[in-house]
mmCIF file of C-alpha atoms in Angstrom:
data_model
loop_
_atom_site.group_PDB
_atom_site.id
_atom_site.type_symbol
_atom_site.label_atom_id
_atom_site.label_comp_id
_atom_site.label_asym_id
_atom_site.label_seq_id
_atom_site.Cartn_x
_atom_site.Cartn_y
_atom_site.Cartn_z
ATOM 1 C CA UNK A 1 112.635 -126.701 -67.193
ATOM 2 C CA UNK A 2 114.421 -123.478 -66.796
ATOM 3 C CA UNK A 3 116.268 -122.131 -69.810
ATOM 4 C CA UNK A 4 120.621 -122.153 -69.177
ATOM 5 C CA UNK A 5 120.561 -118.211 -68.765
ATOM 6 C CA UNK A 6 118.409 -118.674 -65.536
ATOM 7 C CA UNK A 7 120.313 -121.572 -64.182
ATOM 8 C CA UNK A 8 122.321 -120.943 -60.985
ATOM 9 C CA UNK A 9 125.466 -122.975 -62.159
ATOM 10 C CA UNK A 10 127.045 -122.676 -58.380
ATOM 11 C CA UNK A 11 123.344 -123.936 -56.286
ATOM 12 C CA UNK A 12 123.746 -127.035 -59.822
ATOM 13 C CA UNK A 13 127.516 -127.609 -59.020
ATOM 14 C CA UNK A 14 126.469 -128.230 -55.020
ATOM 15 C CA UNK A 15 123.346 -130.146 -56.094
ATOM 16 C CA UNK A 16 125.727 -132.493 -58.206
ATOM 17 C CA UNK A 17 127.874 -133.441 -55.313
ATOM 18 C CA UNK A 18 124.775 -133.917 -53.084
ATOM 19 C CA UNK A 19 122.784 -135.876 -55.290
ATOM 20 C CA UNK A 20 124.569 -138.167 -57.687
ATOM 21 C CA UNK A 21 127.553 -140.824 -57.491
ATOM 22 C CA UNK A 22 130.240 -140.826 -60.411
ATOM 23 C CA UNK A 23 128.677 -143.706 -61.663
ATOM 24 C CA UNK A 24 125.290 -142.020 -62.506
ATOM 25 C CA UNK A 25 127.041 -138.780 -63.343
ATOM 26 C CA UNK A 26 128.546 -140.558 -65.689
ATOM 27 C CA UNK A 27 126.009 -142.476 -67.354
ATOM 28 C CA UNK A 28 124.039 -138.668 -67.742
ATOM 29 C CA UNK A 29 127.252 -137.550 -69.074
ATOM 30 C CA UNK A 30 127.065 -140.998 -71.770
ATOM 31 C CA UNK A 31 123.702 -140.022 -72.759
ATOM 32 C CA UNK A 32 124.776 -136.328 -73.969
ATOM 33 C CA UNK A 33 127.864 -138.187 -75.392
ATOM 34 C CA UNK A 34 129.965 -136.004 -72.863
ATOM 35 C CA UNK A 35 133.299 -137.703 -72.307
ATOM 36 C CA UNK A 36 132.984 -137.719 -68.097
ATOM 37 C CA UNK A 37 136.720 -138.425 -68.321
ATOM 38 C CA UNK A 38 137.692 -135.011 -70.011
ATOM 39 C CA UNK A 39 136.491 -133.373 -66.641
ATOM 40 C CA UNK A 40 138.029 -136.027 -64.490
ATOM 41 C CA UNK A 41 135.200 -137.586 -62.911
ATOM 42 C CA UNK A 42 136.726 -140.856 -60.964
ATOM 43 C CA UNK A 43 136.280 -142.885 -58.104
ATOM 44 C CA UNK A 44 132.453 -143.117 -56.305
ATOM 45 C CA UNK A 45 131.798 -139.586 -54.600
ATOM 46 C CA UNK A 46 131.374 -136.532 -56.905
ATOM 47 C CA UNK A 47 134.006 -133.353 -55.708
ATOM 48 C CA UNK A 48 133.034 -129.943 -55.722
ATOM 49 C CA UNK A 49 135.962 -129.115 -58.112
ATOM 50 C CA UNK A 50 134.852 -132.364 -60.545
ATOM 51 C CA UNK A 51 131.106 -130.659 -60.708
ATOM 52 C CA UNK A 52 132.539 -127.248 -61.572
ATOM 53 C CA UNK A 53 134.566 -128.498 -63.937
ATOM 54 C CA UNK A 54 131.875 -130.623 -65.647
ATOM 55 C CA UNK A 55 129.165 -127.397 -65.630
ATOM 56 C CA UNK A 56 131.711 -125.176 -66.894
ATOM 57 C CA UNK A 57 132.210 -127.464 -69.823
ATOM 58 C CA UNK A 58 128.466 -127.820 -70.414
ATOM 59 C CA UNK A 59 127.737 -124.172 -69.980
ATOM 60 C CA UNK A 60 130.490 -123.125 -72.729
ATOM 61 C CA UNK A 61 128.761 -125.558 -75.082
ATOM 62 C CA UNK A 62 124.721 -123.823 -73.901
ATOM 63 C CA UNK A 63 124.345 -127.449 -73.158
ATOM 64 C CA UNK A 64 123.071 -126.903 -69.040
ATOM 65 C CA UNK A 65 119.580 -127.172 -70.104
ATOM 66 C CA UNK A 66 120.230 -130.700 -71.665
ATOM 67 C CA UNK A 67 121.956 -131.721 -68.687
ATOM 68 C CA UNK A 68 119.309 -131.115 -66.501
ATOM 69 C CA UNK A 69 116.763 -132.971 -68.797
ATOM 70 C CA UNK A 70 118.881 -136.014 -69.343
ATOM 71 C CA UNK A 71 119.273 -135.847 -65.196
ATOM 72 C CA UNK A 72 115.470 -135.992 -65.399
ATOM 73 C CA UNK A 73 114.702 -138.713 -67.841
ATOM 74 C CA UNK A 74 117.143 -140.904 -66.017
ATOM 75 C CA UNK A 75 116.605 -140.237 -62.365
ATOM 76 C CA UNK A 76 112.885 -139.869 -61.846
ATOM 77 C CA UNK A 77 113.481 -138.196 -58.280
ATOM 78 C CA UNK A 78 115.869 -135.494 -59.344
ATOM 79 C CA UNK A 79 114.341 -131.921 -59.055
ATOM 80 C CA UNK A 80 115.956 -128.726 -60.359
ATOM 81 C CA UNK A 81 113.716 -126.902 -57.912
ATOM 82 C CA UNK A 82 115.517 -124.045 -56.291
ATOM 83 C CA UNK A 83 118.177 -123.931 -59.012
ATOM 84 C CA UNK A 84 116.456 -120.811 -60.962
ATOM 85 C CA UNK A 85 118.432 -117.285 -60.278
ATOM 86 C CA UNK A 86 115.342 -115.361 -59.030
ATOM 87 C CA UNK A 87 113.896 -112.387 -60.441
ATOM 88 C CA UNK A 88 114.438 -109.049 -59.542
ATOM 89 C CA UNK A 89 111.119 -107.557 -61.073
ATOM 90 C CA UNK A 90 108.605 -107.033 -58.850
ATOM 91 C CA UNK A 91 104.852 -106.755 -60.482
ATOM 92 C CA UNK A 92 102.228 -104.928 -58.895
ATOM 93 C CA UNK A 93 99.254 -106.595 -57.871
ATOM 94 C CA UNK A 94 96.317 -104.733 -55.502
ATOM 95 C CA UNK A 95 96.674 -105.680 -52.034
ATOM 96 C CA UNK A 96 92.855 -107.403 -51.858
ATOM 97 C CA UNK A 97 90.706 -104.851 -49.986
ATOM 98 C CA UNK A 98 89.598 -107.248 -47.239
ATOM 99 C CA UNK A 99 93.012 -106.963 -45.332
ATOM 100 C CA UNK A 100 93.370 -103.663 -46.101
ATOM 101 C CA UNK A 101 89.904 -102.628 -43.592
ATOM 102 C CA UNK A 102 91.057 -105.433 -41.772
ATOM 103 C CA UNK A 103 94.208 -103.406 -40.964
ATOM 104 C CA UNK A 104 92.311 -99.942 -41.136
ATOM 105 C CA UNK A 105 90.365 -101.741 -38.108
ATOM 106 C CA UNK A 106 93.281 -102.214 -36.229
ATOM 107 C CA UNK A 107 95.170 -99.237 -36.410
ATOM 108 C CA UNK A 108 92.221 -97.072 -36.400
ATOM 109 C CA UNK A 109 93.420 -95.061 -39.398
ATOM 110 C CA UNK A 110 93.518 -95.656 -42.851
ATOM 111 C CA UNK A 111 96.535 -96.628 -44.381
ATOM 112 C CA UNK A 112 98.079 -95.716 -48.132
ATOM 113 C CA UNK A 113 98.672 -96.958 -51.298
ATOM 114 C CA UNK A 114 102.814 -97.579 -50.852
ATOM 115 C CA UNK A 115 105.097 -96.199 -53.473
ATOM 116 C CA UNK A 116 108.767 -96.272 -54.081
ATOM 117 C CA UNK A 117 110.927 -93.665 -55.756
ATOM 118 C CA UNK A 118 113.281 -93.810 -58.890
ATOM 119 C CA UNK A 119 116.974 -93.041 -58.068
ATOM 120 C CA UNK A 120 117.452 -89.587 -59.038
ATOM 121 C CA UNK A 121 120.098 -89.091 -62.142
ATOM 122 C CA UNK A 122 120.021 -86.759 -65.456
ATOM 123 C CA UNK A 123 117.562 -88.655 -67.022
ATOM 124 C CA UNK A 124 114.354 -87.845 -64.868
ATOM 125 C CA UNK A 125 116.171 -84.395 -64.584
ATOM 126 C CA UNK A 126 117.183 -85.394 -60.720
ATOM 127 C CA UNK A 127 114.047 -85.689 -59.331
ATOM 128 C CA UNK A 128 112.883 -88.970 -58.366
ATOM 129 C CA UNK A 129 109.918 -90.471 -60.082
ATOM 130 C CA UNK A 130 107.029 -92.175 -57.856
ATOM 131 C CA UNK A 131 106.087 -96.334 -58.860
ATOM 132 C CA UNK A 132 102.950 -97.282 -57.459
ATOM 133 C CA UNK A 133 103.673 -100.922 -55.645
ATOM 134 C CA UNK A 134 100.230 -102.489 -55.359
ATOM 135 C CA UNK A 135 100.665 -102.530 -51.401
ATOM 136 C CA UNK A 136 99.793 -100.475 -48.514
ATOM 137 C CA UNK A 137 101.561 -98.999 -45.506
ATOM 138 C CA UNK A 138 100.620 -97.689 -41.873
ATOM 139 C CA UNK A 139 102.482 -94.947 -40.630
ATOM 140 C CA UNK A 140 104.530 -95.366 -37.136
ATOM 141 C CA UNK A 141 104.308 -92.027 -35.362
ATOM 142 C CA UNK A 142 107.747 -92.737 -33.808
ATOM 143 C CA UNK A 143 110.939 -90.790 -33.545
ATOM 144 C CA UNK A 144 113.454 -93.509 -35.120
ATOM 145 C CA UNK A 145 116.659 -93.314 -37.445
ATOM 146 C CA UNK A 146 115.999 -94.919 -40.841
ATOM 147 C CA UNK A 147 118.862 -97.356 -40.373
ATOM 148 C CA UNK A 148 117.532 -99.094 -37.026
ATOM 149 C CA UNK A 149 113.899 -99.216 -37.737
ATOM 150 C CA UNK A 150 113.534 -102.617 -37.390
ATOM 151 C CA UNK A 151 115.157 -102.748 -33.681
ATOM 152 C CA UNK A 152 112.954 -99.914 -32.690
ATOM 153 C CA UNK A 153 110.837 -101.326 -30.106
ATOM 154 C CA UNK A 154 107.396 -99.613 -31.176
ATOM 155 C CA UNK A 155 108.252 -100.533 -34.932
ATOM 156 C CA UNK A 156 108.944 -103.952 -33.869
ATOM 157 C CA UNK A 157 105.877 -104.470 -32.294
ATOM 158 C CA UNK A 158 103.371 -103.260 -34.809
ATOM 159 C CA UNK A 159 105.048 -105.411 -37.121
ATOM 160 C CA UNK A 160 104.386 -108.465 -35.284
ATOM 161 C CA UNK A 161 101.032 -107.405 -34.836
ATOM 162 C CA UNK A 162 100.268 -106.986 -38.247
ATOM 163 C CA UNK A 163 101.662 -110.454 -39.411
ATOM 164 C CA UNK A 164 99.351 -111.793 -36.562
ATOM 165 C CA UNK A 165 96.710 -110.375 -37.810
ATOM 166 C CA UNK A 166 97.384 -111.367 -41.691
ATOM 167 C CA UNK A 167 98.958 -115.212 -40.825
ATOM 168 C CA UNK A 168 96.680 -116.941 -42.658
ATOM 169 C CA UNK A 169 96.182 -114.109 -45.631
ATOM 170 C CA UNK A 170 98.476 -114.508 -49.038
ATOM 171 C CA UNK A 171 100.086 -111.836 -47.575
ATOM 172 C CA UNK A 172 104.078 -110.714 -46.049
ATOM 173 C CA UNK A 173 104.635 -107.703 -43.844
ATOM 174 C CA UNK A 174 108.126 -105.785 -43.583
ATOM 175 C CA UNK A 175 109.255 -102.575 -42.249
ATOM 176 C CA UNK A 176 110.022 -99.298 -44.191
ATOM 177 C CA UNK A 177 110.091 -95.889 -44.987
ATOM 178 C CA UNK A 178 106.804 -94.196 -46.103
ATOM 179 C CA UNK A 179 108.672 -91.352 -48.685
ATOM 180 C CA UNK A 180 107.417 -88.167 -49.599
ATOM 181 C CA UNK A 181 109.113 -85.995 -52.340
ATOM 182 C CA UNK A 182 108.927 -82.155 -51.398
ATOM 183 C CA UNK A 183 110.196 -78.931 -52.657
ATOM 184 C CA UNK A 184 112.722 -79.388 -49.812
ATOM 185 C CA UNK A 185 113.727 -82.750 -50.400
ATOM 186 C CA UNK A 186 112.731 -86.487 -49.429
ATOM 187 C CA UNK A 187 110.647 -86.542 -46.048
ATOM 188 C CA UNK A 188 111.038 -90.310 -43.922
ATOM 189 C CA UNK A 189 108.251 -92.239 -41.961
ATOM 190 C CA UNK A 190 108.508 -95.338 -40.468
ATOM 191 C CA UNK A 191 105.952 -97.746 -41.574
ATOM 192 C CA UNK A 192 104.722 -101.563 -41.734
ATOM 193 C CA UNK A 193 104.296 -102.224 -45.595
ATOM 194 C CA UNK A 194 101.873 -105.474 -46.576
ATOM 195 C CA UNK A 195 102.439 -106.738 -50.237
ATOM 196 C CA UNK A 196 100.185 -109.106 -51.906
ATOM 197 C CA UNK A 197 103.166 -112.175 -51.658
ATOM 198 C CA UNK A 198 103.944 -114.903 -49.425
ATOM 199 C CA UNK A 199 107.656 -114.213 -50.906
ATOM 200 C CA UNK A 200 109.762 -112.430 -48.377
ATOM 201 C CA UNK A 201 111.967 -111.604 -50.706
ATOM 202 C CA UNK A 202 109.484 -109.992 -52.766
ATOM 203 C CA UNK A 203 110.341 -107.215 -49.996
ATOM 204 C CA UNK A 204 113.695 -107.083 -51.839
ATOM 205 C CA UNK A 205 111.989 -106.733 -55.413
ATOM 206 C CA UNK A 206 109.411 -103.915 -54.524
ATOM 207 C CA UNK A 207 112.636 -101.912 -52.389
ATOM 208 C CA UNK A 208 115.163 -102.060 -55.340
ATOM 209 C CA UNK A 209 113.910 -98.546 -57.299
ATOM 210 C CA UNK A 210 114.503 -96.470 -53.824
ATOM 211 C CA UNK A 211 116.609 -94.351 -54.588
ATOM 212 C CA UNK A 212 118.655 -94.918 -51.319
ATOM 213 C CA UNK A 213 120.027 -98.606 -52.874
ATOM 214 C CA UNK A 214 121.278 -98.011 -55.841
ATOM 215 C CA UNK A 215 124.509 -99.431 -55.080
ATOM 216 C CA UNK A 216 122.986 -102.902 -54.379
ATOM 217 C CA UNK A 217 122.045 -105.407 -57.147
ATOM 218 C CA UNK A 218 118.785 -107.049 -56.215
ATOM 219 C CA UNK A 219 119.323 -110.533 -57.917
ATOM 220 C CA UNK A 220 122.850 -110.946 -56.046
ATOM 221 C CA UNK A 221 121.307 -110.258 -52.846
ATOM 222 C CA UNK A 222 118.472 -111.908 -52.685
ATOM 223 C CA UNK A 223 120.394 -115.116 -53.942
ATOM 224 C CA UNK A 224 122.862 -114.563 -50.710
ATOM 225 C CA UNK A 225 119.849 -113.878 -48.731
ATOM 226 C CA UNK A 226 118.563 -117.250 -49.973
ATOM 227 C CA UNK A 227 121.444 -119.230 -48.839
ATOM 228 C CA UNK A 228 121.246 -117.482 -45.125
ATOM 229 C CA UNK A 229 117.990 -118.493 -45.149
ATOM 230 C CA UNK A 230 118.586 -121.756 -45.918
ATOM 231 C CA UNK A 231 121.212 -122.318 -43.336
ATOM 232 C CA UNK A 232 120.408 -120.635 -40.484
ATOM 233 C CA UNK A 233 116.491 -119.415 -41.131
ATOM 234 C CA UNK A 234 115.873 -116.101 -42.021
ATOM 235 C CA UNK A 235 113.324 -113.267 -40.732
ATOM 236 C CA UNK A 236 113.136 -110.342 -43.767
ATOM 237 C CA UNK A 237 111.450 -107.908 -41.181
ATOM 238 C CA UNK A 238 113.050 -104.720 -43.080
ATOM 239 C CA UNK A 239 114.619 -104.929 -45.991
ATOM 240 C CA UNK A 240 115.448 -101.483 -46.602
ATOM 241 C CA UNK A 241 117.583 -101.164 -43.766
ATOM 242 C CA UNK A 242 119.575 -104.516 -44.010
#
């Protein structure tokens, strides 16, 4: 059961309204000895603003957890899947060699060990420090602008021939930038990266250290990201560039 600080209290107010009537919210509410009246919870179908109202309450009191396990014990078919805020940490794992000669094979070159960068500030004296990732990438020899890779039509291509070639692999392929840190600056390559995940938004978590996004908060977007998805389908294809 996940622990209050990792409960999504908007995705739990939604799931309320979905899933119960006043009537059972009410006798989950009796079991905590929560007074369902004191957050006005009337009538047969649970509102939006009753469910807020009702979490709010709980989550001033560190009681969310409880909910949820009362919710449990009295509805056998009620899930809290889905309602964790996801992690932003990505931990490196080795991309298993077999797809990595399997894509060697197919691009006829080898490919490299992918790293990210640090974002530059006083503290590693403004020069970006490398973190290995645990995946690979495959350069794109391709005149493209770092913002559009995704739409280039080479790019696009090799992408959709490496997640051919790794559909059945516990593996996810996205589009890039292969970095390199020089005397003169950062240098830019386009690249298909393949991490060890079946998590597309994994992409997200191995991306946040570059230090071209460090104005976006990776837990905030991935959670929007999530609710696109869940909506209207989503296809992470390069994550870098939006």
């Amino acid at each position: 059961m996940p622990q209050d600080e990792s409960i999504n209290l908007i995705r739990l107010c939604r799931k309320l309204t979905a899933t119960f009537t006043v009537k059972q919210l009410l006798e989950v509410c009796s079991e905590l000895g929560v007074d369902g009246e004191l957050v006005r919870l009337k009538g047969r179908t649970v509102k939006i603003e009753d469910a807020v109202a009702l979490v709010a309450m709980l989550d001033s009191q560190g009681r969310v957890g409880d909910f949820l396990n009362a919710c449990h014990r009295q509805y056998n078919n009620f899930s809290s899947e889905g309602l964790e805020i996801p992690k932003a940490e990505w931990l490196p794992k080795p991309l298993p060699d077999h797809i990595v000669h399997m894509l060697d094979s197919a691009f006829d070159f080898s490919g490299k060990p992918y790293i990210t960068y640090t974002i530059p500030d006083f503290s590693n004296q403004w020069m970006p420090q490398a973190v290995s990732t645990g995946c690979y990438d495959w350069r794109i020899n391709v005149d493209a602008l770092e913002e559009i890779l995704s739409s280039t039509p080479a790019i696009k291509d090799a992408l959709m021939k490496v997640r051919a070639l790794i559909a059945h692999e516990r593996a996810f392929a996205y589009v890039a930038s292969e970095r390199q840190w020089t005397d003169s600056g950062m240098n830019f390559f386009p690249c298909v990266v393949v991490a060890p995940t079946t998590d597309q938004f994994d992409s997200i978590r191995i991306e946040q250290t570059s230090d071209c996004k460090g104005d976006i908060e990776p837990v905030g977007l991935i959670e929007e990201l999530k609710s696109i998805d869940e909506q209207y389908g989503l296809g992470s294809s390069c994550p870098r560039n939006g």
